[in-house]
Coordinates of C-alpha atoms in Angstrom, one line a residue:
M1 CA 0.0 0.0 0.0
R2 CA 1.4 3.4 -1.0
S3 CA 2.2 5.9 1.8
S4 CA -0.2 8.4 0.2
E5 CA -3.0 5.8 0.6
K6 CA -2.1 5.2 4.2
R7 CA -2.6 8.9 5.1
R8 CA -6.1 8.9 3.6
Q9 CA -7.2 5.7 5.5
P10 CA -8.8 5.5 8.9
N11 CA -6.2 4.3 11.4
I12 CA -5.3 1.0 9.7
P13 CA -2.3 -0.9 11.1
Q14 CA 1.4 -1.6 10.4
G15 CA 3.6 -3.8 12.6
S16 CA 3.6 -7.5 13.5
F17 CA 1.7 -9.6 15.9
Q18 CA 4.3 -10.9 18.3
Q19 CA 4.2 -14.7 18.9
R20 CA 4.5 -15.6 22.5
E21 CA 4.8 -18.8 24.5
A22 CA 2.1 -19.7 26.9
V23 CA 3.0 -19.8 30.6
K24 CA 1.8 -21.8 33.5
P25 CA -1.0 -20.1 35.4
Q26 CA -0.9 -20.4 39.2
G27 CA -2.5 -23.7 40.2
Y28 CA -1.9 -25.4 36.8
V29 CA -0.2 -28.8 37.2
G30 CA 2.5 -30.2 34.9
A31 CA 3.3 -27.2 32.7
P32 CA 7.0 -26.6 32.2
S33 CA 8.4 -24.5 34.9
S34 CA 11.0 -22.9 32.7
S35 CA 8.3 -21.0 30.7
P36 CA 9.1 -17.3 30.5
A37 CA 6.6 -15.0 32.2
Q38 CA 4.4 -12.9 30.1
V39 CA 3.0 -9.5 30.8
A40 CA -0.7 -9.0 30.1
P41 CA -2.7 -5.8 30.7
S42 CA -3.8 -5.9 34.3
S43 CA -4.5 -2.4 35.6
R44 CA -8.1 -1.2 35.9
E45 CA -7.4 1.8 33.7
D46 CA -6.1 -0.5 30.9
Q47 CA -9.1 -2.7 31.3
N48 CA -11.6 0.2 31.1
D49 CA -9.8 1.6 28.0
L50 CA -9.8 -1.7 26.1
L51 CA -12.0 -0.3 23.3
E52 CA -9.7 2.7 22.9
N53 CA -6.8 0.2 22.6
M54 CA -8.7 -1.7 20.0
L55 CA -9.2 1.5 18.0
E56 CA -5.6 2.6 18.2
G57 CA -4.0 3.2 14.8
D58 CA -1.3 0.5 14.8
N59 CA -3.7 -2.1 16.0
L60 CA -6.2 -1.3 13.2
R61 CA -3.6 -1.3 10.5
L62 CA -2.5 -4.7 11.6
A63 CA -6.1 -6.0 11.7
Y64 CA -6.6 -4.6 8.1
K65 CA -3.5 -6.4 7.0
R66 CA -4.6 -9.7 8.5
V67 CA -8.1 -9.6 7.1
V68 CA -6.7 -8.9 3.6
Q69 CA -4.2 -11.7 3.9
N70 CA -6.8 -14.2 5.1
G71 CA -9.2 -13.3 2.2
G72 CA -12.5 -15.2 2.2
G73 CA -15.8 -14.4 0.6
P74 CA -18.1 -11.5 1.3
G75 CA -20.8 -11.5 4.0
V76 CA -24.4 -10.6 3.7
D77 CA -23.7 -7.1 2.5
G78 CA -21.7 -8.4 -0.5
V79 CA -18.7 -6.2 0.2
T80 CA -15.5 -8.1 -0.7
V81 CA -12.0 -8.0 0.9
A82 CA -10.8 -6.1 -2.1
E83 CA -13.4 -3.4 -1.5
L84 CA -12.7 -3.1 2.3
Q85 CA -10.3 -0.1 2.0
A86 CA -12.8 2.0 0.0
Y87 CA -15.6 0.9 2.3
L88 CA -13.6 2.0 5.4
K89 CA -13.0 5.4 3.8
T90 CA -16.7 6.0 3.4
H91 CA -18.0 4.4 6.6
W92 CA -15.3 4.4 9.2
E93 CA -16.1 7.6 11.1
T94 CA -19.7 6.5 11.6
V95 CA -18.7 3.0 12.7
K96 CA -16.1 4.4 15.1
A97 CA -18.6 6.8 16.7
E98 CA -21.1 4.0 17.1
L99 CA -18.4 1.8 18.7
L100 CA -17.5 4.5 21.2
A101 CA -21.1 5.2 22.0
G102 CA -21.9 1.5 22.4
T103 CA -24.6 1.6 19.7
Y104 CA -22.8 -0.4 17.0
R105 CA -24.8 -3.4 15.7
P106 CA -23.0 -6.1 13.7
A107 CA -24.6 -7.5 10.6
P108 CA -25.9 -11.1 10.7
V109 CA -23.4 -13.7 9.5
K110 CA -24.0 -15.5 6.2
R111 CA -24.7 -19.2 6.8
V112 CA -22.6 -21.5 4.7
E113 CA -22.7 -25.3 4.8
I114 CA -19.5 -27.3 4.1
P115 CA -19.4 -31.1 4.0
K116 CA -17.6 -32.8 6.9
P117 CA -15.1 -35.5 6.0
G118 CA -17.0 -38.1 8.0
G119 CA -20.3 -37.2 6.6
G120 CA -22.9 -34.5 7.4
V121 CA -22.2 -30.8 7.1
R122 CA -20.5 -28.1 9.2
L123 CA -22.2 -24.8 9.6
L124 CA -20.0 -21.7 9.1
G125 CA -21.1 -18.2 9.8
I126 CA -19.3 -15.7 7.5
P127 CA -19.3 -12.1 9.0
T128 CA -19.1 -9.1 6.7
V129 CA -15.6 -7.9 6.0
M130 CA -16.2 -4.9 8.2
D131 CA -17.1 -7.1 11.1
R132 CA -14.1 -9.4 10.3
F133 CA -12.0 -6.3 10.5
L134 CA -13.4 -5.2 13.9
Q135 CA -13.3 -8.8 15.3
Q136 CA -9.6 -9.1 14.3
A137 CA -8.8 -5.7 15.9
L138 CA -10.6 -6.9 19.1
L139 CA -8.8 -10.3 19.0
Q140 CA -5.4 -8.6 18.9
V141 CA -6.0 -6.7 22.2
M142 CA -7.9 -9.4 24.0
N143 CA -5.5 -12.3 23.1
P144 CA -2.6 -11.1 25.4
M145 CA -5.0 -10.7 28.3
F146 CA -6.2 -14.4 28.1
D147 CA -3.6 -16.4 26.3
A148 CA -0.9 -15.9 29.0
H149 CA -3.2 -17.8 31.5
F150 CA -4.3 -20.6 29.3
S151 CA -3.1 -24.2 29.9
W152 CA 0.3 -25.2 28.4
Y153 CA -1.6 -28.2 26.9
S154 CA -4.1 -26.2 24.9
Y155 CA -2.8 -25.8 21.4
G156 CA -5.6 -24.7 19.1
F157 CA -5.5 -21.2 17.6
R158 CA -2.8 -19.8 19.9
P159 CA 0.3 -17.8 19.1
G160 CA 3.4 -19.9 19.0
K161 CA 1.5 -23.2 19.1
R162 CA 0.4 -25.5 16.4
A163 CA -1.2 -28.8 15.7
H164 CA 2.2 -30.6 15.3
D165 CA 3.0 -29.6 18.9
A166 CA -0.2 -31.2 20.1
V167 CA 0.5 -34.4 18.2
K168 CA 4.1 -34.6 19.6
Q169 CA 2.8 -34.1 23.2
A170 CA 0.3 -36.9 22.7
Q171 CA 3.2 -39.1 21.4
H172 CA 5.2 -38.2 24.5
Y173 CA 2.4 -39.4 26.8
I174 CA 2.2 -42.7 25.0
Q175 CA 5.9 -43.2 25.1
S176 CA 5.8 -42.6 28.9
G177 CA 3.4 -45.6 29.4
R178 CA 0.0 -44.0 29.1
R179 CA -1.2 -46.3 26.3
W180 CA -4.9 -45.7 26.6
V181 CA -6.7 -42.6 25.5
V182 CA -10.0 -41.0 26.4
D183 CA -11.0 -39.5 23.1
L184 CA -13.6 -36.8 24.1
D185 CA -15.8 -35.5 21.3
L186 CA -17.9 -32.4 22.0
E187 CA -21.1 -32.6 20.0
K188 CA -21.6 -29.5 17.7
F189 CA -19.5 -27.5 20.2
F190 CA -19.5 -24.2 18.3
D191 CA -23.3 -24.4 17.9
Q192 CA -24.1 -25.1 21.5
V193 CA -22.0 -22.6 23.5
N194 CA -24.1 -21.0 26.2
H195 CA -23.9 -17.2 25.7
D196 CA -24.4 -16.3 29.4
M197 CA -21.8 -18.7 30.6
L198 CA -19.3 -17.6 28.0
M199 CA -19.9 -13.9 28.7
A200 CA -19.4 -14.5 32.5
K201 CA -16.0 -16.1 31.7
V202 CA -15.0 -13.2 29.4
A203 CA -16.0 -10.7 32.1
R204 CA -13.5 -12.2 34.5
K205 CA -10.8 -10.2 32.7
V206 CA -12.6 -7.8 30.4
K207 CA -13.9 -4.9 32.5
D208 CA -14.7 -2.5 29.6
K209 CA -18.5 -2.7 29.4
R210 CA -18.5 -1.4 25.9
V211 CA -16.4 -4.3 24.8
L212 CA -18.5 -6.8 26.6
K213 CA -21.6 -5.3 24.9
L214 CA -19.9 -5.6 21.5
I215 CA -19.0 -9.3 22.1
R216 CA -22.5 -10.0 23.2
A217 CA -23.7 -8.3 20.0
Y218 CA -21.6 -10.5 17.9
L219 CA -22.9 -13.6 19.6
S220 CA -26.5 -12.6 19.1
A221 CA -26.2 -11.0 15.6
G222 CA -28.1 -13.8 14.0
A223 CA -27.5 -15.8 10.8
M224 CA -28.9 -15.1 7.3
E225 CA -30.0 -18.2 5.5
N226 CA -32.0 -18.3 2.3
G227 CA -32.8 -14.6 2.8
V228 CA -34.2 -15.1 6.3
C229 CA -32.4 -13.8 9.4
Q230 CA -32.5 -16.4 12.2
K231 CA -31.8 -15.5 15.8
T232 CA -28.8 -17.0 17.5
E233 CA -29.6 -17.7 21.2
E234 CA -26.6 -20.0 21.7
G235 CA -23.4 -20.9 19.9
T236 CA -20.5 -18.9 18.5
P237 CA -20.4 -19.0 14.7
Q238 CA -17.3 -20.6 13.1
G239 CA -15.9 -18.2 10.5
G240 CA -15.2 -15.1 12.5
P241 CA -11.7 -14.2 13.8
L242 CA -13.0 -13.9 17.4
S243 CA -14.6 -17.4 17.7
P244 CA -11.5 -19.5 18.3
L245 CA -10.5 -17.2 21.3
L246 CA -14.0 -17.4 22.7
A247 CA -13.9 -21.2 22.4
N248 CA -10.6 -21.3 24.3
I249 CA -12.0 -19.0 27.0
L250 CA -14.9 -21.3 27.6
L251 CA -12.9 -24.5 27.5
D252 CA -10.2 -23.1 29.8
D253 CA -12.3 -24.2 32.7
L254 CA -12.2 -27.8 31.4
D255 CA -8.4 -27.5 31.1
R256 CA -8.2 -26.3 34.7
E257 CA -10.4 -29.2 35.9
L258 CA -8.2 -31.7 34.1
H259 CA -5.1 -30.1 35.7
R260 CA -6.7 -30.2 39.1
R261 CA -7.2 -33.9 38.8
G262 CA -3.6 -34.5 37.7
L263 CA -4.7 -35.8 34.3
R264 CA -2.4 -35.8 31.2
F265 CA -4.2 -34.3 28.3
V266 CA -3.9 -32.5 25.0
R267 CA -6.6 -30.2 23.7
Y268 CA -6.8 -28.6 20.3
A269 CA -10.0 -26.4 20.2
D270 CA -12.8 -28.8 20.9
D271 CA -10.7 -31.9 20.2
C272 CA -9.5 -33.3 23.6
N273 CA -7.5 -36.4 24.3
I274 CA -6.7 -37.6 27.8
F275 CA -4.0 -40.3 28.2
V276 CA -4.2 -42.9 31.0
A277 CA -2.4 -46.1 31.9
S278 CA -5.3 -48.6 31.8
K279 CA -8.7 -49.1 30.2
R280 CA -10.4 -49.1 33.6
A281 CA -8.9 -45.7 34.5
G282 CA -10.0 -44.4 31.1
E283 CA -13.6 -45.5 31.7
R284 CA -13.6 -43.7 35.1
V285 CA -12.2 -40.6 33.5
M286 CA -14.7 -40.7 30.7
E287 CA -17.6 -40.9 33.0
S288 CA -16.5 -38.2 35.4
V289 CA -15.3 -35.7 32.7
T290 CA -18.5 -36.2 30.8
R291 CA -20.5 -35.3 33.9
Y292 CA -18.4 -32.2 34.3
V293 CA -18.7 -31.1 30.7
E294 CA -22.4 -31.5 30.6
G295 CA -23.2 -30.4 34.1
K296 CA -20.8 -27.4 34.6
L297 CA -20.1 -26.3 31.0
K298 CA -23.6 -27.0 29.6
L299 CA -22.1 -28.7 26.6
K300 CA -22.9 -32.2 25.2
V301 CA -20.5 -35.1 24.8
N302 CA -21.1 -37.1 21.6
R303 CA -21.1 -40.6 23.1
E304 CA -21.1 -42.3 19.7
K305 CA -17.8 -40.6 18.6
S306 CA -16.2 -40.5 22.0
A307 CA -14.3 -43.7 23.2
V308 CA -11.8 -45.2 25.6
D309 CA -9.4 -47.0 23.3
R310 CA -5.8 -47.6 22.3
P311 CA -4.3 -44.5 20.7
W312 CA -3.3 -46.4 17.5
N313 CA -7.0 -47.1 17.0
R314 CA -8.0 -43.5 17.1
K315 CA -7.4 -40.4 15.1
F316 CA -6.1 -37.1 16.5
L317 CA -5.9 -34.0 14.2
G318 CA -5.6 -36.4 11.2
F319 CA -2.7 -38.4 12.7
S320 CA -2.5 -41.7 14.6
F321 CA 0.3 -43.7 16.1
L322 CA 2.0 -47.1 15.8
S323 CA 1.8 -49.5 18.7
N324 CA 5.6 -49.7 19.1
K325 CA 7.5 -48.3 22.0
K326 CA 8.4 -45.1 20.1
A327 CA 4.7 -44.5 19.3
T328 CA 5.7 -43.5 15.8
I329 CA 3.4 -40.9 14.3
R330 CA 1.6 -42.1 11.3
L331 CA -1.2 -41.1 9.0
A332 CA -4.7 -42.1 10.2
P333 CA -6.5 -44.4 7.8
K334 CA -9.3 -41.9 7.4
T335 CA -6.7 -39.3 6.4
I336 CA -5.4 -41.5 3.6
H337 CA -8.9 -42.3 2.5
R338 CA -9.8 -38.6 2.3
L339 CA -6.6 -37.8 0.4
K340 CA -7.4 -40.5 -2.2
E341 CA -11.0 -39.2 -2.5
K342 CA -9.6 -35.7 -3.3
I343 CA -7.1 -37.1 -5.8
R344 CA -9.9 -39.1 -7.5
E345 CA -11.8 -35.8 -7.8
L346 CA -8.9 -33.9 -9.3
T347 CA -8.1 -36.8 -11.7
S348 CA -11.6 -37.7 -12.7
R349 CA -11.7 -38.7 -16.4
T350 CA -15.2 -37.1 -16.7
R351 CA -13.7 -33.6 -16.0
P352 CA -12.5 -32.3 -19.4
I353 CA -9.7 -30.0 -18.5
A354 CA -6.2 -29.6 -20.0
M355 CA -3.5 -31.8 -18.5
E356 CA -1.4 -28.8 -17.6
E357 CA -4.2 -27.3 -15.5
R358 CA -5.0 -30.7 -14.0
I359 CA -1.4 -31.1 -12.9
A360 CA -1.3 -27.6 -11.5
R361 CA -4.3 -28.2 -9.4
L362 CA -2.9 -31.5 -8.2
N363 CA 0.4 -29.9 -7.2
R364 CA -1.3 -27.1 -5.2
Y365 CA -3.4 -29.5 -3.3
L366 CA -0.7 -32.2 -2.7
M367 CA 2.0 -29.8 -1.6
G368 CA -0.3 -28.0 0.8
W369 CA -1.6 -31.3 2.2
L370 CA 2.0 -32.5 2.7
G371 CA 3.0 -29.3 4.4
Y372 CA 0.7 -30.3 7.2
F373 CA 1.1 -34.1 7.3
R374 CA 4.9 -34.2 6.9
L375 CA 5.1 -35.0 10.6
A376 CA 3.9 -38.5 9.9
S377 CA 6.3 -41.4 9.0
A378 CA 4.8 -42.4 5.7
Q379 CA 7.5 -43.0 3.1
K380 CA 6.0 -46.2 1.7
H381 CA 2.6 -44.5 1.5
Y382 CA 3.9 -41.7 -0.6
E383 CA 5.8 -44.1 -2.9
R384 CA 2.6 -46.0 -3.6
L385 CA 0.6 -42.8 -3.9
D386 CA 3.0 -41.4 -6.5
K387 CA 2.6 -44.5 -8.6
W388 CA -1.2 -44.4 -8.3
I389 CA -1.4 -40.7 -9.2
R390 CA 0.7 -41.2 -12.3
R391 CA -1.6 -44.1 -13.3
R392 CA -4.7 -42.0 -12.9
L393 CA -3.2 -39.3 -15.0
R394 CA -2.4 -41.9 -17.7
M395 CA -6.0 -42.9 -17.5
C396 CA -7.1 -39.3 -18.1
L397 CA -4.8 -39.0 -21.2
W398 CA -6.2 -42.2 -22.6
K399 CA -9.7 -41.0 -22.1
Q400 CA -8.8 -37.8 -24.0
W401 CA -7.5 -39.9 -26.9
K402 CA -10.9 -41.1 -27.9
R403 CA -10.3 -41.9 -31.6
V404 CA -8.0 -44.7 -32.8
R405 CA -6.3 -42.2 -35.1
T406 CA -5.5 -39.9 -32.2
R407 CA -4.1 -42.9 -30.1
I408 CA -1.9 -44.0 -33.0
R409 CA -0.5 -40.5 -33.4
E410 CA 0.1 -39.9 -29.7
L411 CA 1.6 -43.4 -29.1
R412 CA 4.0 -43.0 -32.0
A413 CA 5.1 -39.6 -30.7
L414 CA 6.0 -41.3 -27.4
G415 CA 8.2 -43.8 -29.2
V416 CA 6.0 -46.8 -28.9
P417 CA 6.8 -49.5 -31.6
D418 CA 4.2 -49.7 -34.4
W419 CA 3.2 -53.3 -33.6
A420 CA 2.4 -52.3 -30.0
T421 CA 0.8 -49.0 -31.1
F422 CA -1.8 -50.7 -33.3
I423 CA -2.6 -53.3 -30.6
M424 CA -3.1 -50.7 -27.9
A425 CA -4.9 -48.2 -30.2
N426 CA -7.5 -50.8 -31.2
S427 CA -7.9 -52.3 -27.7
R428 CA -11.4 -52.4 -26.3
R429 CA -10.2 -52.4 -22.7
G430 CA -11.2 -49.5 -20.4
A431 CA -9.2 -46.5 -19.7
W432 CA -8.1 -47.7 -16.2
E433 CA -6.8 -51.0 -17.6
M434 CA -5.0 -49.3 -20.5
S435 CA -3.4 -46.9 -18.0
R436 CA -1.3 -49.8 -16.7
N437 CA -0.3 -50.9 -20.2
M438 CA 1.0 -47.3 -20.9
N439 CA 3.4 -47.3 -18.0
N440 CA 6.5 -47.7 -20.3
A441 CA 5.2 -45.2 -22.8
L442 CA 4.5 -42.6 -20.0
P443 CA 7.2 -43.2 -17.4
T444 CA 8.0 -41.1 -14.3
S445 CA 10.3 -38.8 -16.3
Y446 CA 7.5 -37.9 -18.7
W447 CA 5.4 -36.6 -15.7
E448 CA 8.3 -34.8 -14.2
A449 CA 8.8 -33.0 -17.5
K450 CA 5.1 -32.0 -17.3
G451 CA 5.7 -30.5 -13.9
L452 CA 4.1 -33.1 -11.7
K453 CA 5.5 -32.9 -8.2
S454 CA 6.3 -36.1 -6.3
L455 CA 4.9 -36.6 -2.8
L456 CA 7.9 -38.9 -1.9
S457 CA 10.5 -36.5 -3.1
R458 CA 9.0 -33.5 -1.3
Y459 CA 8.5 -35.6 1.9
L460 CA 12.2 -36.6 1.9
E461 CA 13.2 -33.0 1.4
L462 CA 11.2 -31.9 4.4
R463 CA 12.5 -34.7 6.6

């Protein structure tokens, strides 16, 4: 953004959001004692000026930058991320005055359904870009107040922590002899959050009543679906920048209860695994923790998806473990199944797209997928997947060569002998069967020249 543009904008931020390590709150059990202390706003004056801190220039500029980087679709007003700057120039002074007066009313979120990997749909609530901007600005001033006091073993949506850290912590528990897991699944967590209970927990640290009123307004803004605005009397819609922090604030009481009981656990958002030494201990923990979650937090445990089992029979953040002493991290079977389903979609022979575009789409998906799952020991999987992907691409090519004349021309160009060319070109076998017969004509080097990236090669580079 040019400097001349910055001067014309409402106070929209430069700078960087510092990543910090979580520290052990007083009374928490088992968190590393060497954790550096962290300073969070504590004075009553700072607390009462939280809205002013939110509206401070550098904070707003950083929020704007984050919203633009994250992208995403428009909300119910149709304003896109690309139009946010112009929208702020026109509306910012009015919005700021309403925020300071406590009269600002967020727009309803746009209800979007996305399919869940295990079946069913997940409901997302997409705020307008203005509300995403405001929520991001609020998140940046609230996060330091709360994050410093969260459990060391809460990893979801926190600065300096990531899913890989949670998986490695789970591996450490298994290696130490806790070879049973209480896999706790909270049913429709984001849709069932009790607003009054959540606001009471937020108010423990947030004393600025204007900010409390703004958060309550976001929780009750409603959702627009098929042109009809529906009230939201419970839940915090997934899709807004503030929702993950609110989820962690609510579930922090669960973390404290698990610490108080001396249990070894790992939590990533609403995905919580507790590691114990025996099945009997796990069953006791499951029963007592379920009572706490449903009785004290007013949430519901999904008994069908929750279980006491061996860690290698369960899935955690897409990973699982081997039953050896090292508890080697591996890909969960469902993760491999979902990967193959996506590859089938991208290499469907019924999708008539150019091979160059098909390979480009495959590369984008596979390299992004591997960036997350590189933690797993999966060399043999990747070797097999590479071969399977190349075969599916050969199938797509054969499907494109519909006519015998086209097949003869293309096979000759690949250097296939005439006798083999005529046999293959006139074959009545299906495309999938012919893709195996074309292995020598379209070897690995052919696909490398076309730009196809290898899962195995990239995996070995990252290791």
